[in-house]
Coordinates of C-alpha atoms and ligand atoms in Angstrom, one line a residue:
M1 CA 9.2 -12.5 6.5
Q2 CA 9.8 -8.9 7.8
A3 CA 6.6 -7.1 8.3
W4 CA 5.7 -3.6 6.5
V5 CA 4.2 -0.5 8.1
I6 CA 3.3 2.2 5.2
G7 CA 2.1 5.4 5.9
N8 CA -0.4 6.8 3.4
W9 CA -0.6 10.6 3.9
K10 CA -3.0 11.0 1.2
Q11 CA -3.4 14.8 0.6
N12 CA -2.0 15.8 3.8
P13 CA 0.0 17.7 5.4
A14 CA -1.1 21.0 4.0
T15 CA 2.3 22.8 3.9
S16 CA 5.8 22.0 3.2
R17 CA 6.7 23.2 6.6
D18 CA 3.9 20.7 8.0
V19 CA 5.6 17.7 6.1
D20 CA 9.2 18.6 7.7
T21 CA 7.7 18.7 11.2
L22 CA 6.2 15.3 10.5
L23 CA 9.2 13.5 9.1
E24 CA 11.3 15.1 12.0
G25 CA 9.1 13.9 14.7
L26 CA 9.2 10.2 13.2
L27 CA 12.9 10.2 12.6
T28 CA 13.3 11.8 16.2
A29 CA 11.0 9.2 17.6
I30 CA 12.5 6.2 15.8
Y31 CA 16.2 7.3 17.0
A32 CA 15.1 7.8 20.6
D33 CA 13.1 4.5 20.7
T34 CA 15.8 1.7 21.6
K35 CA 13.2 -0.7 21.5
F36 CA 12.3 -0.2 18.0
S37 CA 14.5 -2.0 15.4
S38 CA 13.7 -1.1 11.8
N39 CA 15.7 -4.1 10.9
C40 CA 12.3 -6.2 12.2
C41 CA 9.9 -3.8 10.3
N42 CA 10.1 -2.1 6.9
L43 CA 8.7 1.3 7.4
M44 CA 7.7 3.6 4.6
V45 CA 5.8 6.7 3.9
A46 CA 3.8 7.8 0.8
P47 CA 3.9 11.6 0.6
S48 CA 1.9 13.5 -2.2
D49 CA 3.9 13.7 -5.4
I50 CA 4.7 17.6 -4.5
H51 CA 6.6 16.6 -1.4
L52 CA 8.3 13.5 -2.9
A53 CA 11.6 15.0 -3.7
A54 CA 11.9 16.9 -0.4
V55 CA 10.6 13.9 1.5
N56 CA 13.2 11.7 -0.4
A57 CA 16.1 13.9 0.5
R58 CA 15.4 13.9 4.2
L59 CA 15.1 10.0 4.2
K60 CA 18.5 9.2 2.2
D61 CA 20.4 7.6 4.9
T62 CA 17.8 6.2 7.2
S63 CA 15.8 3.0 6.8
V64 CA 12.5 4.6 6.2
L65 CA 11.7 3.9 2.3
C66 CA 9.6 6.4 0.2
S67 CA 6.4 5.8 -2.1
A68 CA 4.2 7.5 -4.5
Q69 CA 0.2 7.4 -4.1
D70 CA -0.2 6.7 -7.7
I71 CA 1.2 7.2 -11.4
S72 CA -0.1 7.7 -14.6
A73 CA -1.8 5.3 -16.7
H74 CA -1.1 7.0 -20.1
S75 CA 2.7 6.7 -20.0
A76 CA 5.8 5.2 -18.1
T77 CA 7.8 7.8 -18.9
T78 CA 6.6 11.5 -20.6
G79 CA 4.2 12.9 -22.8
A80 CA 0.8 15.2 -23.0
Y81 CA -0.9 14.2 -20.0
T82 CA -1.9 17.5 -18.3
G83 CA -1.7 16.7 -14.2
D84 CA -0.3 13.2 -14.5
C85 CA 3.1 12.0 -13.0
S86 CA 4.7 9.1 -14.5
A87 CA 6.4 6.1 -13.2
Q88 CA 9.7 7.4 -14.3
Q89 CA 9.1 11.1 -12.8
V90 CA 8.3 9.5 -9.2
V91 CA 11.4 7.4 -9.5
D92 CA 13.2 10.3 -10.4
A93 CA 11.8 12.1 -7.4
G94 CA 13.1 9.2 -5.3
A95 CA 10.1 6.8 -4.9
T96 CA 10.8 3.1 -4.8
W97 CA 7.3 2.0 -4.6
T98 CA 4.0 3.4 -5.6
I99 CA 0.3 2.6 -4.3
L100 CA -1.9 1.7 -6.9
G101 CA -5.8 0.7 -6.8
H102 CA -6.7 2.5 -3.4
S103 CA -10.4 2.9 -3.2
E104 CA -10.3 6.4 -2.9
R105 CA -8.6 6.5 -6.7
R106 CA -11.4 3.7 -7.7
Q107 CA -14.2 5.8 -6.2
Y108 CA -13.3 9.5 -7.2
H109 CA -11.3 8.7 -10.3
Q110 CA -13.2 5.7 -11.8
E111 CA -10.2 3.5 -12.0
S112 CA -10.7 0.3 -13.6
H113 CA -9.5 -2.8 -14.3
E114 CA -7.7 -1.9 -17.6
C115 CA -6.3 1.6 -16.0
L116 CA -4.8 -0.4 -13.2
L117 CA -3.5 -2.9 -15.5
Q118 CA -1.6 -0.3 -17.5
K119 CA -0.4 1.4 -14.5
M120 CA 0.9 -1.6 -13.0
T121 CA 2.6 -2.5 -16.3
H122 CA 4.3 0.8 -16.4
A123 CA 5.4 0.7 -12.6
F124 CA 7.3 -2.5 -13.4
T125 CA 8.7 -1.4 -16.5
Q126 CA 10.2 1.2 -14.3
N127 CA 11.3 -1.0 -11.5
L128 CA 9.0 0.6 -9.3
G129 CA 7.6 -1.7 -6.5
V130 CA 3.7 -1.8 -6.4
V131 CA 1.4 -1.8 -3.2
F132 CA -1.8 -3.0 -4.9
C133 CA -4.7 -2.0 -2.9
I134 CA -8.1 -4.2 -2.8
G135 CA -11.1 -4.4 -0.9
E136 CA -14.9 -4.5 -0.8
T137 CA -17.5 -1.8 -0.2
Q138 CA -20.0 -1.8 3.1
T139 CA -22.6 -3.1 0.6
Q140 CA -20.7 -5.9 -0.7
Y141 CA -19.5 -7.1 2.6
D142 CA -23.2 -7.2 3.8
A143 CA -23.8 -9.1 0.7
K144 CA -21.0 -11.5 1.8
Q145 CA -19.4 -11.0 -1.6
T146 CA -15.9 -10.0 -0.3
L147 CA -14.2 -12.6 -1.6
E148 CA -15.8 -12.5 -5.1
V149 CA -14.9 -8.7 -5.4
I150 CA -11.2 -9.4 -4.2
D151 CA -10.8 -12.1 -6.9
N152 CA -11.9 -9.7 -9.5
Q153 CA -9.6 -7.0 -8.4
L154 CA -6.7 -9.4 -8.1
S155 CA -7.2 -10.3 -11.7
V156 CA -5.2 -7.6 -12.8
I157 CA -2.2 -9.3 -11.6
K158 CA -3.4 -12.7 -13.6
D159 CA -3.7 -10.6 -16.6
L160 CA -0.5 -8.6 -16.3
L161 CA 1.3 -12.3 -16.0
D162 CA -0.7 -13.4 -19.1
Q163 CA 0.2 -10.4 -21.1
Q164 CA 4.0 -10.5 -20.0
P165 CA 5.1 -14.0 -18.3
D166 CA 8.7 -12.6 -18.6
I167 CA 7.5 -9.8 -15.7
T168 CA 7.2 -12.5 -12.8
V169 CA 11.0 -12.2 -12.2
S170 CA 10.7 -8.7 -11.3
L171 CA 7.3 -9.1 -9.3
A172 CA 8.7 -11.2 -6.8
G173 CA 9.6 -8.9 -4.1
R174 CA 8.3 -6.0 -5.8
L175 CA 4.5 -6.4 -5.2
I176 CA 2.4 -6.2 -1.9
I177 CA -1.0 -6.5 -1.5
A178 CA -3.1 -4.5 1.1
Y179 CA -6.5 -5.5 2.0
E180 CA -8.4 -2.3 2.8
P181 CA -12.3 -2.9 3.1
V182 CA -13.6 0.5 2.0
W183 CA -16.0 0.6 5.0
A184 CA -13.2 0.3 7.3
I185 CA -11.3 3.3 5.8
G186 CA -11.2 6.4 7.9
T187 CA -14.6 5.0 9.8
G188 CA -13.2 3.8 13.1
K189 CA -14.9 0.5 12.3
V190 CA -12.6 -2.6 11.8
P191 CA -13.3 -6.3 10.5
T192 CA -12.6 -8.5 13.3
V193 CA -8.9 -10.1 13.1
Y194 CA -10.4 -13.7 12.3
E195 CA -12.3 -12.1 9.2
V196 CA -9.0 -10.4 7.9
S197 CA -7.0 -13.3 8.8
K198 CA -9.3 -15.5 6.6
T199 CA -9.2 -12.9 3.6
H200 CA -5.5 -12.8 3.5
Q201 CA -5.3 -16.6 3.7
H202 CA -7.5 -16.5 0.9
I203 CA -5.7 -13.7 -1.2
K204 CA -2.2 -15.5 -0.6
Q205 CA -3.7 -18.8 -1.9
T206 CA -4.9 -16.7 -5.1
V207 CA -1.8 -15.0 -5.9
A208 CA 0.1 -18.1 -5.5
G209 CA -2.0 -19.4 -8.1
F210 CA -0.9 -17.0 -10.6
A211 CA 2.9 -18.2 -10.9
N212 CA 5.3 -20.0 -8.8
N213 CA 7.4 -17.3 -7.2
L214 CA 4.3 -15.4 -5.8
E215 CA 4.0 -17.8 -3.0
D216 CA 4.0 -16.2 0.4
M217 CA 2.8 -12.8 -1.1
T218 CA 3.0 -9.9 1.5
V219 CA -0.7 -8.8 2.5
L220 CA -1.1 -6.0 4.7
Y221 CA -4.5 -4.7 6.3
G222 CA -5.4 -1.2 6.1
G223 CA -8.6 0.4 7.5
S224 CA -8.6 2.5 10.8
V225 CA -5.3 0.9 12.3
N226 CA -4.4 2.7 15.2
A227 CA -1.9 2.5 17.9
D228 CA -4.8 0.7 20.0
N229 CA -5.8 -1.9 17.8
A230 CA -2.3 -2.5 15.9
D231 CA -1.3 -5.1 18.4
S232 CA -4.4 -7.5 17.7
F233 CA -3.6 -7.4 14.0
A234 CA 0.0 -8.0 14.3
L235 CA -0.4 -11.1 16.4
D236 CA -2.1 -12.8 13.2
S237 CA 0.5 -14.8 11.2
M238 CA -1.6 -14.0 8.1
I239 CA -1.3 -10.3 8.6
D240 CA 2.3 -9.2 7.5
G241 CA 1.9 -5.5 8.2
A242 CA -0.5 -2.5 8.0
L243 CA -1.3 0.5 5.4
V244 CA -2.1 3.3 7.6
G245 CA -4.1 6.6 6.7
G246 CA -4.8 8.9 9.7
A247 CA -2.8 7.2 12.3
S248 CA 0.5 7.8 9.9
L249 CA -0.1 11.4 10.5
K250 CA 1.4 11.6 14.0
A251 CA 4.9 10.3 14.8
E252 CA 3.8 8.6 17.7
S253 CA 1.1 6.7 16.4
F254 CA 2.8 5.6 13.4
L255 CA 5.6 4.4 15.5
A256 CA 3.5 2.6 18.0
I257 CA 1.8 0.6 14.9
A258 CA 5.3 0.2 13.5
K259 CA 6.4 -1.4 17.0
A260 CA 3.4 -3.6 17.0
F261 CA 4.4 -5.4 14.0
S262 CA 8.2 -5.6 14.8
Ligands
LIG1 P1 -7.4 5.1 7.7 O1 -6.2 4.6 8.3 O2 -7.4 6.6 8.1 O3 -8.6 4.3 8.1 O4 -6.6 5.2 6.0 C1 -6.6 3.6 5.4 C2 -6.1 3.7 4.1 O5 -6.9 4.3 3.4 C3 -4.5 3.7 3.9 O6 -4.4 3.8 2.5

C-alpha cells in the first residue's frame, strides 16, 4: 500500500505571497532530492479555500495533490448558505479530496454526527475523496475511552453505507481515516507508536466490518508529527502515513516526513 503524507495548512499562511513561497520551496525541494520518490508516497496539501485555485494551478503537472479542509453540510452544489463552500465548488477550484471531521471543526463549529454524515454524502456525490478525522480528547484518553470514542465517530461511515449501500463502490480508494488524538495536536505530545498501532488496527478491523471492499483501509496518524519522530511512526506497518499540521508549513520538515514514509 502506498503511504500518504498530507499537509493540513489550517488557517495558514497569511498571504498569497506566503503561499507561493511555501509551494515553491516544497516543489524545489522535491525536485532537488534524488532520494525522494513520489511514486512511493502520495503527497497532498490542504490550503484554505481562498488559496485552493491558485495552489491547484501551481500543482498541475506535478505529483502533489490538493485537498480542501472542509465542505458545506447544507448543499453539495449551490444555495443560500452564507460563508459556506460546497463540494462542487471546491472540486471546481481543483480539490480532489477534502478533510472532514477535524477536531478543530468538531470543537469550534460543533460538528455533529448528522452534520458529518451530510458532508460525507455531499463529498461522495461530487466524487471528492474524504480524509475523515477521528480521535479522543485528553480526558477521554485518561479515562481509557479511546476505542469507544473512535467507534462512535466511525459510525458516520456505517450510517452512510446503511443509507446508501450503492456508495460502497465510490468509497473504495476514496476514503482515508486520520487518527488524530486531540491532545496530541499542536502540543508536542505524542502517543507511543505501540498505542497508535493498536488503535489503527482497531480502526481497520472496524471499518472492514462495515463493507467487504473496505478491507485494508488507509489509516494515517496525525498530531505533532515532525521530522524527528516521523521515522518511528513510519516503521510500523499499521501506520499508513501522516496528517501533518505545523510541520507542513516548512518545506524541509514536510519533505523529511514524506521521505520517512517513502
Ligand atoms: P500538528 O501536526 O500541528 O500537531 O497538527 C496536526 C493536525 O491537526 C493535522 O490535521
